Amino acid sequence: MLKYLEVVTQKRTHFEEITDAVQEIIDESGIKEGICYIYVPHTTAGVFINENADPDVKWDIENALDKLIPWEDGYKHIEGNAAAHIKSVLTGNSLFVPIKDGKLLLGIWQGIFFAEFDGPRDRKVIIKLMEG
Ligand code: ZN
């Protein structure tokens, strides 16, 4: 089964936690054991897993990426959003998470974050569940 999550971002850079929305899709599916594949079909966005307990962690990640990849840095890409493309490469655009007992098998401090690097935009995240 394939599902779409809609993510509407309001800023150029924004990390939106989607853990609960992904878990809801698993709940609706009734799948107890399997793999959840999370795929972002965009070239200036990404997806990653990291700490969701302290919200400062996502700000630190955002600031570190901004320092590493400034918005303006003599890039050749004519659209003007080369930094967003580069950040997307760094985070990657897909994840696999095991499903056990109907739940995402995440660590206690882990959450799944959609990463916007060229917002505001309307984005999609594709969720594919594989039972087994
Ligand atoms: Zn571009």
Coordinates of C-alpha atoms and ligand atoms in Angstrom, one line a residue:
M1 CA 0.0 0.0 0.0
L2 CA 1.1 3.5 -0.8
K3 CA 0.0 6.7 1.0
Y4 CA 0.8 10.3 0.7
L5 CA 1.4 12.8 3.5
E6 CA 1.0 16.5 2.8
V7 CA 3.4 18.9 4.4
V8 CA 2.8 22.6 4.0
T9 CA 5.9 24.6 5.0
Q10 CA 5.9 28.3 6.0
K11 CA 9.6 29.1 5.9
R12 CA 12.6 28.6 3.7
T13 CA 14.1 26.1 6.2
H14 CA 11.7 24.1 8.4
F15 CA 11.9 20.7 10.0
E16 CA 8.4 19.2 10.5
E17 CA 8.1 16.1 12.6
I18 CA 6.0 13.5 10.8
T19 CA 6.4 10.5 13.2
D20 CA 2.8 10.6 14.5
A21 CA 1.4 11.0 10.9
V22 CA 3.4 8.0 9.7
Q23 CA 2.4 5.9 12.7
E24 CA -1.3 6.7 11.9
I25 CA -0.9 5.3 8.4
I26 CA 0.6 2.1 10.0
D27 CA -2.3 2.0 12.5
E28 CA -4.9 2.3 9.7
S29 CA -3.1 -0.4 7.7
G30 CA -3.3 -3.0 10.5
I31 CA 0.2 -4.2 9.6
K32 CA 2.0 -5.6 12.7
E33 CA 5.4 -6.6 11.3
G34 CA 7.1 -5.2 8.3
I35 CA 9.0 -2.2 6.9
C36 CA 7.9 1.4 6.5
Y37 CA 9.6 3.2 3.6
I38 CA 9.4 7.0 3.7
Y39 CA 10.3 8.8 0.5
V40 CA 10.4 12.5 -0.3
P41 CA 10.0 13.1 -4.1
H42 CA 11.6 16.6 -4.1
T43 CA 15.1 17.9 -4.9
T44 CA 15.2 20.7 -2.3
A45 CA 13.8 18.8 0.7
G46 CA 14.8 15.7 2.6
V47 CA 13.9 13.4 5.5
F48 CA 15.9 12.3 8.5
I49 CA 15.7 10.7 11.9
N50 CA 17.0 12.4 15.0
E51 CA 16.1 13.5 18.5
N52 CA 12.6 14.8 19.1
A53 CA 12.8 15.2 22.9
D54 CA 14.7 18.5 22.9
P55 CA 13.4 20.9 20.2
D56 CA 16.8 22.7 20.3
V57 CA 18.4 19.8 18.5
K58 CA 16.5 20.5 15.3
W59 CA 17.5 24.2 15.5
D60 CA 21.2 23.2 16.1
I61 CA 21.0 20.9 13.0
E62 CA 19.4 23.7 11.0
N63 CA 22.1 26.3 12.1
A64 CA 24.9 23.9 11.5
L65 CA 23.7 23.2 7.9
D66 CA 23.3 26.9 7.3
K67 CA 26.9 27.5 8.4
L68 CA 28.2 24.6 6.3
I69 CA 26.1 25.6 3.2
P70 CA 25.4 29.3 3.1
W71 CA 22.5 30.4 0.9
E72 CA 24.8 32.5 -1.3
D73 CA 28.2 31.1 -2.1
G74 CA 29.0 31.6 -5.8
Y75 CA 26.9 28.7 -6.9
K76 CA 26.3 28.2 -10.7
H77 CA 22.7 26.9 -10.5
I78 CA 20.6 29.6 -12.1
E79 CA 17.4 29.0 -10.1
G80 CA 19.2 30.5 -7.0
N81 CA 18.5 27.6 -4.6
A82 CA 21.7 25.6 -4.9
A83 CA 22.1 25.5 -1.2
A84 CA 18.7 23.8 -0.8
H85 CA 19.7 21.1 -3.4
I86 CA 23.0 20.5 -1.5
K87 CA 21.3 20.2 1.9
S88 CA 18.8 17.7 0.3
V89 CA 21.7 15.6 -0.8
L90 CA 23.2 15.7 2.8
T91 CA 20.0 14.6 4.5
G92 CA 18.9 12.1 1.8
N93 CA 15.4 11.7 0.7
S94 CA 14.3 8.3 2.0
L95 CA 14.3 6.1 5.1
F96 CA 13.5 2.6 6.1
V97 CA 12.1 2.0 9.5
P98 CA 11.1 -1.5 10.8
I99 CA 7.6 -2.0 12.1
K100 CA 7.2 -4.3 15.1
D101 CA 3.9 -5.0 17.0
G102 CA 2.3 -2.4 14.8
K103 CA 4.7 0.4 15.9
L104 CA 7.6 2.1 14.2
L105 CA 10.7 0.6 15.8
L106 CA 12.3 3.9 16.6
G107 CA 14.7 4.6 19.5
I108 CA 13.2 6.3 22.5
W109 CA 14.6 9.7 21.5
Q110 CA 14.1 9.3 17.8
G111 CA 11.6 11.1 15.6
I112 CA 11.1 11.3 11.8
F113 CA 11.5 14.8 10.4
F114 CA 10.6 16.1 7.0
A115 CA 13.2 18.7 6.1
E116 CA 12.2 21.7 4.0
F117 CA 15.2 23.6 2.5
D118 CA 13.4 25.9 0.0
G119 CA 10.0 26.8 1.4
P120 CA 7.4 27.9 1.7
R121 CA 6.0 25.1 -0.4
D122 CA 3.4 22.4 -0.5
R123 CA 5.2 19.1 -0.2
K124 CA 4.4 15.4 -0.4
V125 CA 5.9 12.5 1.5
I126 CA 5.3 9.0 0.1
I127 CA 4.8 6.2 2.6
K128 CA 5.1 2.6 1.4
L129 CA 4.4 -0.2 3.8
M130 CA 5.6 -3.7 3.3
E131 CA 4.3 -6.5 5.4
G132 CA 6.5 -9.4 6.4
Ligands
ZN1 ZN 16.9 24.6 -8.1

